Amino acid sequence: MAGGTNRGQSTLDYAVGVSIFLVTVAGVVTFVPGMLDPFDSTQEDVGRADRLAESLAADLLVADPTEPYRLDGDCAREFFDAEGDGAGGLDCRFGTDASDLGAALHAEGSGVRVTVEGPDGVVDADFDGDGTDDGSLAAGPTPPSSGNVAVAQRAVSYDGETYRLLVSVW
């Protein structure tokens, strides 16, 4: 073709290329911050929550250390009973109950909440043995709605049912 200009790109090709580029940039800007959110909490809080959840589910609240994640019902109720007297004469593996959660878990200086939850929320328990639920398996203040809260969970067996033990640290 003599005398003509040979352009390898038309206006339509250019518009399609720029549109694909802008959609890609918008996707990266939209989704990358959300992918980084799990790493926004300090690693120290994430590690502490995981350590506390493992300690409770595999050691402190079990009757037999060879059967981790199977909570001893009496000891678990005694641990979460804020009006109880520690181990209450039971052969439990903790020295201090959840009325002083920081001391019980050696997590002084941190905000900590521990709950045992099922499909309907926090599990209710009969603390005084009269056959009626008079408390729940929850201890510690409610985590803040803003700020970094690290949460660790373990599947546990409590009174023959499967629940989730959640530990929140902030």
Short mmCIF file of C-alpha atoms in Angstrom, two decimals:
data_model
loop_
_atom_site.label_atom_id
_atom_site.label_comp_id
_atom_site.label_asym_id
_atom_site.label_seq_id
_atom_site.Cartn_x
_atom_site.Cartn_y
_atom_site.Cartn_z
CA MET A 1 0.00 0.00 0.00
CA ALA A 2 1.86 2.91 -1.17
CA GLY A 3 0.98 6.36 0.00
CA GLY A 4 -1.46 5.32 2.80
CA THR A 5 -0.91 5.21 6.55
CA ASN A 6 -0.97 1.80 8.12
CA ARG A 7 -2.19 2.19 11.70
CA GLY A 8 -2.19 -0.97 13.76
CA GLN A 9 -4.74 0.39 16.20
CA SER A 10 -8.17 1.82 15.66
CA THR A 11 -10.15 4.05 17.98
CA LEU A 12 -12.38 1.13 18.95
CA ASP A 13 -9.38 -1.05 19.89
CA TYR A 14 -8.00 1.76 22.03
CA ALA A 15 -11.34 2.27 23.84
CA VAL A 16 -11.66 -1.47 24.61
CA GLY A 17 -8.09 -1.64 25.93
CA VAL A 18 -8.49 1.41 28.18
CA SER A 19 -11.84 0.11 29.47
CA ILE A 20 -10.33 -3.27 30.42
CA PHE A 21 -7.43 -1.50 32.14
CA LEU A 22 -9.75 0.77 34.17
CA VAL A 23 -12.01 -2.12 35.23
CA THR A 24 -8.92 -4.06 36.37
CA VAL A 25 -7.59 -1.11 38.37
CA ALA A 26 -11.01 -0.54 39.96
CA GLY A 27 -11.20 -4.23 40.92
CA VAL A 28 -7.78 -4.17 42.55
CA VAL A 29 -8.57 -0.99 44.49
CA THR A 30 -11.89 -2.49 45.64
CA PHE A 31 -10.83 -6.01 46.67
CA VAL A 32 -7.23 -5.78 47.91
CA PRO A 33 -8.04 -3.84 51.13
CA GLY A 34 -10.67 -6.48 52.01
CA MET A 35 -8.18 -9.27 51.46
CA LEU A 36 -5.75 -7.59 53.85
CA ASP A 37 -8.31 -7.09 56.67
CA PRO A 38 -7.53 -10.40 58.44
CA PHE A 39 -3.96 -9.19 58.84
CA ASP A 40 -4.99 -5.81 60.21
CA SER A 41 -5.03 -7.03 63.83
CA THR A 42 -1.69 -7.11 65.48
CA GLN A 43 -0.06 -10.51 65.24
CA GLU A 44 0.38 -10.46 68.99
CA ASP A 45 -3.41 -10.41 69.58
CA VAL A 46 -4.00 -13.13 66.99
CA GLY A 47 -1.40 -15.35 68.64
CA ARG A 48 -2.72 -14.63 72.12
CA ALA A 49 -6.33 -15.46 71.13
CA ASP A 50 -5.22 -18.71 69.52
CA ARG A 51 -3.09 -19.68 72.53
CA LEU A 52 -5.91 -18.95 74.99
CA ALA A 53 -8.49 -20.89 72.94
CA GLU A 54 -6.18 -23.90 72.75
CA SER A 55 -5.39 -23.71 76.47
CA LEU A 56 -9.08 -23.64 77.43
CA ALA A 57 -10.26 -26.30 74.97
CA ALA A 58 -7.40 -28.76 75.36
CA ASP A 59 -6.30 -28.28 78.97
CA LEU A 60 -8.11 -26.05 81.47
CA LEU A 61 -11.73 -27.09 80.89
CA VAL A 62 -11.26 -30.79 80.12
CA ALA A 63 -11.48 -33.61 82.63
CA ASP A 64 -8.88 -35.77 80.93
CA PRO A 65 -5.97 -34.23 78.96
CA THR A 66 -5.91 -37.29 76.70
CA GLU A 67 -9.37 -36.22 75.47
CA PRO A 68 -8.90 -32.58 74.40
CA TYR A 69 -11.89 -30.54 73.22
CA ARG A 70 -14.29 -32.60 75.38
CA LEU A 71 -15.22 -30.12 78.09
CA ASP A 72 -15.95 -31.37 81.58
CA GLY A 73 -19.50 -30.08 82.12
CA ASP A 74 -19.13 -29.46 85.87
CA CYS A 75 -15.76 -27.74 85.54
CA ALA A 76 -16.92 -25.63 82.59
CA ARG A 77 -19.98 -24.46 84.53
CA GLU A 78 -17.84 -23.72 87.57
CA PHE A 79 -15.32 -21.79 85.45
CA PHE A 80 -18.01 -19.54 83.93
CA ASP A 81 -20.00 -19.13 87.18
CA ALA A 82 -19.11 -15.58 88.25
CA GLU A 83 -20.59 -16.19 91.70
CA GLY A 84 -18.83 -19.52 92.19
CA ASP A 85 -15.86 -20.30 94.40
CA GLY A 86 -13.15 -21.25 91.92
CA ALA A 87 -13.03 -24.98 91.37
CA GLY A 88 -15.65 -25.45 94.10
CA GLY A 89 -14.10 -28.65 95.45
CA LEU A 90 -14.15 -30.22 91.99
CA ASP A 91 -11.03 -31.75 90.48
CA CYS A 92 -10.72 -29.09 87.78
CA ARG A 93 -7.57 -28.08 85.95
CA PHE A 94 -7.84 -24.31 86.57
CA GLY A 95 -6.91 -22.37 89.68
CA THR A 96 -8.91 -19.18 89.13
CA ASP A 97 -12.35 -19.02 87.53
CA ALA A 98 -13.63 -16.53 84.97
CA SER A 99 -14.68 -13.97 87.59
CA ASP A 100 -11.07 -12.74 87.14
CA LEU A 101 -10.58 -13.74 83.51
CA GLY A 102 -7.25 -11.95 83.08
CA ALA A 103 -5.71 -13.83 86.00
CA ALA A 104 -7.33 -17.15 85.06
CA LEU A 105 -5.85 -17.02 81.56
CA HIS A 106 -2.65 -15.13 82.40
CA ALA A 107 -3.77 -12.35 80.05
CA GLU A 108 -3.61 -9.33 82.32
CA GLY A 109 -3.59 -6.03 80.44
CA SER A 110 -5.64 -7.33 77.51
CA GLY A 111 -9.35 -7.26 76.89
CA VAL A 112 -10.56 -10.88 76.75
CA ARG A 113 -13.98 -12.46 76.25
CA VAL A 114 -14.64 -16.21 76.25
CA THR A 115 -17.93 -17.78 75.16
CA VAL A 116 -19.27 -21.22 74.33
CA GLU A 117 -21.75 -20.81 71.49
CA GLY A 118 -24.17 -23.00 69.61
CA PRO A 119 -26.46 -22.34 66.67
CA ASP A 120 -28.78 -20.24 68.86
CA GLY A 121 -26.05 -18.10 70.46
CA VAL A 122 -24.29 -18.35 73.80
CA VAL A 123 -25.04 -21.59 75.67
CA ASP A 124 -27.12 -21.25 78.85
CA ALA A 125 -26.15 -23.28 81.90
CA ASP A 126 -27.51 -24.37 85.27
CA PHE A 127 -24.90 -23.09 87.71
CA ASP A 128 -26.63 -23.89 90.99
CA GLY A 129 -27.93 -27.38 90.08
CA ASP A 130 -31.64 -26.61 90.52
CA GLY A 131 -32.57 -27.68 86.98
CA THR A 132 -33.08 -24.18 85.55
CA ASP A 133 -30.67 -22.19 83.44
CA ASP A 134 -29.43 -19.27 85.50
CA GLY A 135 -26.47 -18.04 83.50
CA SER A 136 -24.54 -18.49 80.32
CA LEU A 137 -21.16 -19.87 79.36
CA ALA A 138 -19.69 -16.43 78.74
CA ALA A 139 -17.13 -14.36 80.60
CA GLY A 140 -15.44 -11.04 80.08
CA PRO A 141 -16.58 -7.70 78.69
CA THR A 142 -18.16 -7.31 75.26
CA PRO A 143 -15.48 -6.60 72.63
CA PRO A 144 -15.40 -3.06 71.26
CA SER A 145 -17.36 -2.41 68.07
CA SER A 146 -14.48 -0.43 66.59
CA GLY A 147 -10.80 -1.28 66.63
CA ASN A 148 -8.93 -4.51 66.22
CA VAL A 149 -10.37 -7.65 67.81
CA ALA A 150 -8.68 -11.01 67.20
CA VAL A 151 -10.95 -14.06 67.52
CA ALA A 152 -9.94 -17.72 67.80
CA GLN A 153 -12.37 -20.61 67.93
CA ARG A 154 -12.31 -24.32 68.68
CA ALA A 155 -14.99 -26.96 68.19
CA VAL A 156 -15.69 -28.53 71.58
CA SER A 157 -18.01 -31.11 73.04
CA TYR A 158 -20.05 -29.93 76.05
CA ASP A 159 -22.62 -32.22 77.69
CA GLY A 160 -22.56 -34.49 74.64
CA GLU A 161 -23.27 -31.69 72.11
CA THR A 162 -20.86 -29.91 69.75
CA TYR A 163 -20.36 -26.18 70.27
CA ARG A 164 -17.81 -23.47 69.43
CA LEU A 165 -15.52 -22.03 72.08
CA LEU A 166 -14.72 -18.45 71.05
CA VAL A 167 -11.94 -16.33 72.52
CA SER A 168 -11.84 -12.63 71.59
CA VAL A 169 -8.77 -10.52 72.42
CA TRP A 170 -8.28 -6.79 71.97
#
